[in-house]
Short mmCIF file of C-alpha atoms in Angstrom, two decimals:
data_model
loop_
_atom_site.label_atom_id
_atom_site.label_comp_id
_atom_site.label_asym_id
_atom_site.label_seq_id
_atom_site.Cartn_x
_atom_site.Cartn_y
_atom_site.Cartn_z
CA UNK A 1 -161.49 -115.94 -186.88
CA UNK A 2 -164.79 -116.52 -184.66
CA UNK A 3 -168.14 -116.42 -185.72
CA UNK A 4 -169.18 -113.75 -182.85
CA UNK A 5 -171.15 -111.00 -184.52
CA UNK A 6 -174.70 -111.66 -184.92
CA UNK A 7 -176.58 -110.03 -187.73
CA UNK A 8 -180.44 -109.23 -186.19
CA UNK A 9 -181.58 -106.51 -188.55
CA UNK A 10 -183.28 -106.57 -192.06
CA UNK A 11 -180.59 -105.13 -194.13
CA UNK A 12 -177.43 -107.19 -195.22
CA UNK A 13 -174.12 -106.16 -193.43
CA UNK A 14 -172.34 -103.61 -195.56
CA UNK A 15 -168.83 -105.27 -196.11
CA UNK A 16 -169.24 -108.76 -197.66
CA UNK A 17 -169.58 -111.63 -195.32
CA UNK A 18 -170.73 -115.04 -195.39
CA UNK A 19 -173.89 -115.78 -193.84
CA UNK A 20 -175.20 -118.92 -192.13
CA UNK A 21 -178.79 -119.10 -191.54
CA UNK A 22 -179.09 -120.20 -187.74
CA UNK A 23 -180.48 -123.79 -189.13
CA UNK A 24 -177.76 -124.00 -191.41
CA UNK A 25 -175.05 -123.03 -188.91
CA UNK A 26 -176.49 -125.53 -186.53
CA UNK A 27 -176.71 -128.33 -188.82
CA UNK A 28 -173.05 -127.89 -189.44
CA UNK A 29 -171.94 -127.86 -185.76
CA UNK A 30 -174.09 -131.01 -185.62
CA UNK A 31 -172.09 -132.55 -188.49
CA UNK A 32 -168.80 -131.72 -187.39
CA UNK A 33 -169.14 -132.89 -184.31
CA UNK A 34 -171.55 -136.05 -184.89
CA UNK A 35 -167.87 -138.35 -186.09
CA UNK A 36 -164.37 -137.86 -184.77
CA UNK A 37 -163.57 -137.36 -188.85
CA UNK A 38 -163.25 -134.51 -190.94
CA UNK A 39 -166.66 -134.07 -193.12
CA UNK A 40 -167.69 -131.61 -196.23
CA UNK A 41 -170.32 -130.54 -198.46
CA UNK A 42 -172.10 -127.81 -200.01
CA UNK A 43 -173.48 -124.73 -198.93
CA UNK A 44 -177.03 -123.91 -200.78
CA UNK A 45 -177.63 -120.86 -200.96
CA UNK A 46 -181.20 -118.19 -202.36
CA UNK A 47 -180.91 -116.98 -205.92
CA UNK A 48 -181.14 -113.79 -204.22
CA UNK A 49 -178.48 -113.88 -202.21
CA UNK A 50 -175.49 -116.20 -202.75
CA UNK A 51 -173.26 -115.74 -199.91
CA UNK A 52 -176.61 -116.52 -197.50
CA UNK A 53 -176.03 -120.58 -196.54
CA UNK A 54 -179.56 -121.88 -196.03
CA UNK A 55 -178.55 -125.59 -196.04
CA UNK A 56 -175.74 -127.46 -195.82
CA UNK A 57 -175.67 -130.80 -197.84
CA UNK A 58 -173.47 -133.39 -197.81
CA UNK A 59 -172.90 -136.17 -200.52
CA UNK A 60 -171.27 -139.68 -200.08
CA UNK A 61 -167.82 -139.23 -199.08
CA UNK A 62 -164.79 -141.39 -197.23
CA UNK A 63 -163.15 -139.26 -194.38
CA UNK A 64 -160.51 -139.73 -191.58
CA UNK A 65 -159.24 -137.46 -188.84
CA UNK A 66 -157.11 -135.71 -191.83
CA UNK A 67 -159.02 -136.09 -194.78
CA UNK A 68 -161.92 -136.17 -196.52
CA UNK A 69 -163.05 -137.19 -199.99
CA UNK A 70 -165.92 -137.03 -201.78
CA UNK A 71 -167.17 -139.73 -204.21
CA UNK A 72 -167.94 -138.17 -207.48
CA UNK A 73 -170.87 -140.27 -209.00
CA UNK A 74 -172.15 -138.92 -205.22
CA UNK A 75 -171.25 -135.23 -206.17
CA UNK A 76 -172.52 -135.84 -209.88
CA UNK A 77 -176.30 -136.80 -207.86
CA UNK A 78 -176.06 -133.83 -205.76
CA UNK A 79 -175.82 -131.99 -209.06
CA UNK A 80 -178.86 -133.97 -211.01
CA UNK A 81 -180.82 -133.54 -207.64
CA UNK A 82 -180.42 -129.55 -207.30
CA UNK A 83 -181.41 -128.53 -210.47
CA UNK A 84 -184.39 -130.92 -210.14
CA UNK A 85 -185.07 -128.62 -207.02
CA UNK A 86 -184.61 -125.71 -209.80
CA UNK A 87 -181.50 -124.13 -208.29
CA UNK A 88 -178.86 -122.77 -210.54
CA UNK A 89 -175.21 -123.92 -209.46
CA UNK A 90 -174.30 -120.75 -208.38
CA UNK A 91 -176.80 -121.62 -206.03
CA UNK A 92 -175.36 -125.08 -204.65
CA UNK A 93 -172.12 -125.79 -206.23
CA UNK A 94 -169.88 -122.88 -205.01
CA UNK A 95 -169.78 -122.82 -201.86
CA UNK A 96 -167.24 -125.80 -200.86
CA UNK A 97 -167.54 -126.41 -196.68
CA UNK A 98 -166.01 -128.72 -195.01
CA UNK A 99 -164.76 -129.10 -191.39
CA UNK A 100 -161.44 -129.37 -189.50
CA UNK A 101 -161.20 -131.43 -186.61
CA UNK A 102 -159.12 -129.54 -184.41
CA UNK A 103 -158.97 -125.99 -183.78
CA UNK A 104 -157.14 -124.54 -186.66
CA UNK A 105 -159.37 -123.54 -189.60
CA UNK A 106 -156.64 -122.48 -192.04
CA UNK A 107 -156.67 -124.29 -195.36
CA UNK A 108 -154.11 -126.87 -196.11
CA UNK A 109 -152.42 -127.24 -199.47
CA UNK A 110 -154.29 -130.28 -200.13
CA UNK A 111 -157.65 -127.97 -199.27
CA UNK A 112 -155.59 -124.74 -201.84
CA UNK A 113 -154.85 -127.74 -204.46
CA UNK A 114 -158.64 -128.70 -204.94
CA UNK A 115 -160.12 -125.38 -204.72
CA UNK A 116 -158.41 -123.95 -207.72
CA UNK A 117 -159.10 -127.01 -209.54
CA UNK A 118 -162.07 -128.42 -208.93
CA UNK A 119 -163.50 -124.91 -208.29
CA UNK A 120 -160.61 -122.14 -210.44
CA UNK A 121 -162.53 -121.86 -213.25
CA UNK A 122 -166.30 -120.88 -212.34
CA UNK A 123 -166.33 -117.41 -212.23
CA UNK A 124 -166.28 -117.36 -208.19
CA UNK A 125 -166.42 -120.03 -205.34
CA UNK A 126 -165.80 -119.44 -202.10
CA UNK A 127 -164.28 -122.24 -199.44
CA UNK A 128 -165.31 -122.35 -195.94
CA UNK A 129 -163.75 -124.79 -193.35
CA UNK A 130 -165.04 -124.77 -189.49
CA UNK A 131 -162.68 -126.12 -187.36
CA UNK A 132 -163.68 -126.86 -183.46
CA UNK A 133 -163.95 -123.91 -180.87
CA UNK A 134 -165.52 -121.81 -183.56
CA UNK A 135 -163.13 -121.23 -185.45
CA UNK A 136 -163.64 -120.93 -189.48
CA UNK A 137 -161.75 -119.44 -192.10
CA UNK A 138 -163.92 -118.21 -195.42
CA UNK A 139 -162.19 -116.77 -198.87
CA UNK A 140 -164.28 -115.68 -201.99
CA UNK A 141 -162.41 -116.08 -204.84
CA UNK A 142 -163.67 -114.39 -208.29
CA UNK A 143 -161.61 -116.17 -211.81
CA UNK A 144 -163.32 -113.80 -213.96
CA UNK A 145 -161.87 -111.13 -215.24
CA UNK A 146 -158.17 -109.84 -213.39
CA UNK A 147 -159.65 -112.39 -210.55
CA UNK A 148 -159.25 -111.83 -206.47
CA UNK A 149 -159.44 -112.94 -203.59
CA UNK A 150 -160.97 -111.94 -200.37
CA UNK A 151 -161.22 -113.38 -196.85
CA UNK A 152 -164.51 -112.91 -195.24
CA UNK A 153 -165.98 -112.95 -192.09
CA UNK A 154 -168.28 -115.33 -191.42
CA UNK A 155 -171.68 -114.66 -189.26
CA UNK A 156 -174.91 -116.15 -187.82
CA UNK A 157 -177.71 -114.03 -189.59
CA UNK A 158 -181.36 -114.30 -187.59
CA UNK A 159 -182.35 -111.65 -190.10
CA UNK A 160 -184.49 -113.65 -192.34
CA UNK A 161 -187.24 -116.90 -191.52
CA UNK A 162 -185.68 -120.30 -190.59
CA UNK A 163 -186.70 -123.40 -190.20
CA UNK A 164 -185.87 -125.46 -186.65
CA UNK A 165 -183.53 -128.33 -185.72
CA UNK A 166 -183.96 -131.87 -187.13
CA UNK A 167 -181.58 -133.70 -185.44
CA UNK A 168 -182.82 -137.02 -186.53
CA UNK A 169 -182.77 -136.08 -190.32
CA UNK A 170 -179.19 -134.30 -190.12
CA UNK A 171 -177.88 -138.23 -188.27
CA UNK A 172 -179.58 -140.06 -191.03
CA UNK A 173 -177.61 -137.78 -194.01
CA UNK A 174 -174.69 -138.32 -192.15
CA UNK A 175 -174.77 -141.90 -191.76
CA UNK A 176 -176.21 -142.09 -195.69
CA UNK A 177 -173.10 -139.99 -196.45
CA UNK A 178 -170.14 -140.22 -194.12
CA UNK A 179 -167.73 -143.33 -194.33
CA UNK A 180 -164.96 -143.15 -191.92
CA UNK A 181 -162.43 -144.29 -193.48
CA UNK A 182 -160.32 -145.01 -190.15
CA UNK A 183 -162.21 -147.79 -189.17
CA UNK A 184 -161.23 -149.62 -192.22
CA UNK A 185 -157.63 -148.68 -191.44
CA UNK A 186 -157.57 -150.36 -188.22
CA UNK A 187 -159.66 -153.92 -189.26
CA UNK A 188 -157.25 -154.31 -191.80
CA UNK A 189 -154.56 -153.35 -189.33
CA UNK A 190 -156.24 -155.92 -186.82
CA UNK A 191 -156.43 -158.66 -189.48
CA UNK A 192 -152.56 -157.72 -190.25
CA UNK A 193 -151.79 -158.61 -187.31
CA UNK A 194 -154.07 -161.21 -187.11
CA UNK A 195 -152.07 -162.86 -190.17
CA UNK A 196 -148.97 -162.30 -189.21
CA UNK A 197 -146.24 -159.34 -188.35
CA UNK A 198 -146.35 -156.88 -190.57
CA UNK A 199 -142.66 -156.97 -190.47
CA UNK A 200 -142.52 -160.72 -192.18
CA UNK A 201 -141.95 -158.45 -195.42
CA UNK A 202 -138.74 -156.74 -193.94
CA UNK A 203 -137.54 -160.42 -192.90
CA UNK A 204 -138.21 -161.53 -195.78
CA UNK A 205 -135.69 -158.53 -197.57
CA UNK A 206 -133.30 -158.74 -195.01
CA UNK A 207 -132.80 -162.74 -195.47
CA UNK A 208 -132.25 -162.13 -198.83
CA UNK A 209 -130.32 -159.29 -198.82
CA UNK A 210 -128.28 -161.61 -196.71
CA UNK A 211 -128.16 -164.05 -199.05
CA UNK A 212 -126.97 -161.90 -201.98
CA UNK A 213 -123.59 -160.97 -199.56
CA UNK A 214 -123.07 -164.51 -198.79
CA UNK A 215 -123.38 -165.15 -202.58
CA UNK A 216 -120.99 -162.38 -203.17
CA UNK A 217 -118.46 -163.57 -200.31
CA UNK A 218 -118.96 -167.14 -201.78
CA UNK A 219 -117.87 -165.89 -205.50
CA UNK A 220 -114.65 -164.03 -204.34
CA UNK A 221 -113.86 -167.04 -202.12
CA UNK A 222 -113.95 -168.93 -205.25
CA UNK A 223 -112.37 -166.48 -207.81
CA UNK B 1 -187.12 -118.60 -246.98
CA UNK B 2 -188.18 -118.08 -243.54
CA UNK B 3 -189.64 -121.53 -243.72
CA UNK B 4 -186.23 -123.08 -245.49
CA UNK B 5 -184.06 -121.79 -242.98
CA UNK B 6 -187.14 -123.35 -240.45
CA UNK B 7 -186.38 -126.66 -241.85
CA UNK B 8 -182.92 -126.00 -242.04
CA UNK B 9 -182.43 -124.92 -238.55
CA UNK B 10 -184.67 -128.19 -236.90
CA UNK B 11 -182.49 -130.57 -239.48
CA UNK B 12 -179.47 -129.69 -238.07
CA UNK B 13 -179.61 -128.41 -234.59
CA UNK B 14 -181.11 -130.16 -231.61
CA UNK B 15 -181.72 -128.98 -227.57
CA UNK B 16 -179.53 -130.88 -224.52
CA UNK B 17 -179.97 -130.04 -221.29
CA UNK B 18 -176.30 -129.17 -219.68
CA UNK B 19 -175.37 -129.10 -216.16
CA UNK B 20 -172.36 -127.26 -216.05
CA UNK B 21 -170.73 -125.01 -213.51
CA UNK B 22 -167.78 -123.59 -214.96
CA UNK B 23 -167.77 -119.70 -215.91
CA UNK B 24 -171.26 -118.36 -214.58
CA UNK B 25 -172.30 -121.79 -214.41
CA UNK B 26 -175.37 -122.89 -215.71
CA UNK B 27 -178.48 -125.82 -216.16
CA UNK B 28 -179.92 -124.88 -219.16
CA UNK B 29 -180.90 -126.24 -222.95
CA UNK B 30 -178.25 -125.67 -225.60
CA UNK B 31 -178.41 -125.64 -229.33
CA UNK B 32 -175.78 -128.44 -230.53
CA UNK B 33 -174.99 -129.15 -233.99
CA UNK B 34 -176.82 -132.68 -234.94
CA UNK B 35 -174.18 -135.79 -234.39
CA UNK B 36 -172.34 -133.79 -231.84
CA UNK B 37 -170.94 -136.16 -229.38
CA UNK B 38 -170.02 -136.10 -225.87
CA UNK B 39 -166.16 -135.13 -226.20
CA UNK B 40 -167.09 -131.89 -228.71
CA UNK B 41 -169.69 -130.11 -226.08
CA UNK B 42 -167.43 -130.71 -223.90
CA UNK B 43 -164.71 -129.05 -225.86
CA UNK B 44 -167.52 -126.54 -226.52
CA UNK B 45 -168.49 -125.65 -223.02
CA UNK B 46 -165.08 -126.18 -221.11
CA UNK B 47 -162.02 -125.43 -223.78
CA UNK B 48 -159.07 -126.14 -222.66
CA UNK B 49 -160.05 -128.06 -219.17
CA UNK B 50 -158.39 -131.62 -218.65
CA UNK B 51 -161.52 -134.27 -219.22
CA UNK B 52 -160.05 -135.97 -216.54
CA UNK B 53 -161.17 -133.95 -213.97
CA UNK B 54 -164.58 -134.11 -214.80
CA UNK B 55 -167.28 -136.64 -214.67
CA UNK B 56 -169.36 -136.43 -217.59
CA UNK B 57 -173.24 -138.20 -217.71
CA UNK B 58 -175.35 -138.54 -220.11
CA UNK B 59 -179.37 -139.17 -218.76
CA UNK B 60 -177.83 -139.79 -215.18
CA UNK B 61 -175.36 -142.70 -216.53
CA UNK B 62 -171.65 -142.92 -217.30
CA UNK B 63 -170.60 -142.09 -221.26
CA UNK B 64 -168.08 -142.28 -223.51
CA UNK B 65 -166.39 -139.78 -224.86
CA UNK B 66 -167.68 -140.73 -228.96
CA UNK B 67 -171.19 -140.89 -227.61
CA UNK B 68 -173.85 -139.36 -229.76
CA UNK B 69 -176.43 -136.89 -228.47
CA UNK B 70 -179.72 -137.08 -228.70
CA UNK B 71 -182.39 -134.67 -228.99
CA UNK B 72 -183.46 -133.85 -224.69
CA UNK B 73 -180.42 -135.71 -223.61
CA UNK B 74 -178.92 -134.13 -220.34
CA UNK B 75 -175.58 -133.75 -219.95
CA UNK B 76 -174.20 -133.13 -216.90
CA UNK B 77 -170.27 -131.80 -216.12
CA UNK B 78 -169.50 -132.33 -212.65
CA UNK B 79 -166.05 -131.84 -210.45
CA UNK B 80 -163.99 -134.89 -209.51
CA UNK B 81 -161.34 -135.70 -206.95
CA UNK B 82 -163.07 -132.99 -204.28
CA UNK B 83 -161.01 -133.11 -200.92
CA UNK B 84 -159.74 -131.36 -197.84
CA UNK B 85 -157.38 -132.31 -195.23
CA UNK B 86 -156.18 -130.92 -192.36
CA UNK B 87 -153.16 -128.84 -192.84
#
């Protein structure tokens, strides 16, 4: 799916679709391509109007090509901090977004696994990954009731104010935020090898799987 | 009467803030029952959930689950274990 139809007028599109404000949709292009890493977050959105994304906020979270995590102290904060801002979390906490790295935007199971979860028993959430090209995949989900699902399209809307690009704000959240976790992976890769093979190990089983045969050779020898 | 059950009513019941999103999802006061601790609203709010998957804070810090409210505490029930990968 491609985010190609631009909303210009007043009134809201007729079939239900998610809605990036050109800020938001923008910060999130900056995000996802700012690392080589997968990143996510939460979409904020006006009491008025829930599937409208005005922001996009991220909280502390380790990430790799394949994966992200967030920290949930981090997530706990981003809580605390929105209803200091007096948002409800219908207003912050439902709409899960997070990013693929290449160009297919379809949910893993890892991605299916957290959002009934973490997210299968408010009474609706909706997940949104962006993957690179433009691609994104969006699915409101409703638990009330018989429940549902529903993919969405997802769309620019210039409809309403906005505020402009703050490229030097949107690096600084992401290098608050983001910790890639790949770098760790290869200094302690490095200092493997640094140390020694990381095959000593399977030496080390293979001598003494070695021995245990010569033991066993030695025994019938003797019997 | 009116003013027994007054009495009555501020004796026994106190206001917490909870942060909760499950259901509608809310960040609101709630009445709770004096002595209620931190396990029983959250048997009260979320029945049935698995604690485990929640992190529960009490004034912004970590709790246990026999902690005692207080009067104004805020409570806050937050997702854990959030992630995505790439399929």
């Amino acid at each position: 799916m491609k985010t190609t139809k631009i909303i210009g007028s007043r009134s809201r599109p007729s079939t239900p679709t998610l809605r990036f404000s050109p800020t938001a949709w923008a910060k999130l292009l900056f995000l996802r391509d700012y690392g080589r890493t997968e990143i996510g977050g939460f979409g904020i959105s006006p009491a008025d109007d829930l599937l409208y994304v005005d922001d996009v906020r991220l909280v502390k979270q380790t990430c790799s090509w394949v994966h992200v995590a967030f920290d949930d102290t981090s997530v706990a904060e981003f809580f605390d901090e929105q209803v200091d801002a007096g948002r409800q979390p219908e207003q912050f906490a439902r709409i899960w977004v997070h990013t693929h790295p290449g160009d297919c935007a379809q949910p893993s199971a890892v991605d299916e696994k957290t959002f009934t979860r973490v997210f299968g028993r408010s009474a609706w959430a909706l997940m949104f990954i962006l993957a690179k090209r433009g691609q994104c995949f969006a699915r409101l989900r409703f638990n009330d009731g018989p429940g549902g699902e529903l993919v969405l399209p997802a769309d620019v809307d210039y409809s309403r104010s906005f505020l402009g690009c703050d490229h030097q704000m949107w690096e600084q959240e992401y290098l608050t935020n983001v910790s890639p976790q790949q770098t760790n992976l290869v200094a302690s890769r490095l200092s493997e090898s640094a140390n020694g093979s990381p095959f000593d190990e399977e030496d080390e089983w293979l001598d003494s799987w070695f021995d245990y045969t010569d033991d066993g050779d030695n025994e019938k020898e003797t019997a | 009467m009116r003013l027994n059950r007054y009495f009555f009513h501020e004796r026994f019941f106190m206001r917490v803030l909870t942060i909760n999103n499950n259901g509608g999802g809310f960040a609101d006061y709630v009445e709770i029952a004096d002595g209620t601790t931190v396990a029983q609203l959250f048997e009260q709010q979320i029945s049935g959930a698995k604690p485990s998957n929640y992190l529960i804070r009490v004034n912004r810090q970590p709790c246990s689950e026999d902690q005692v409210l207080q009067p104004g505490d805020r409570i806050s029930i937050t997702p854990t274990k959030i992630e995505g990968a790439l399929g």
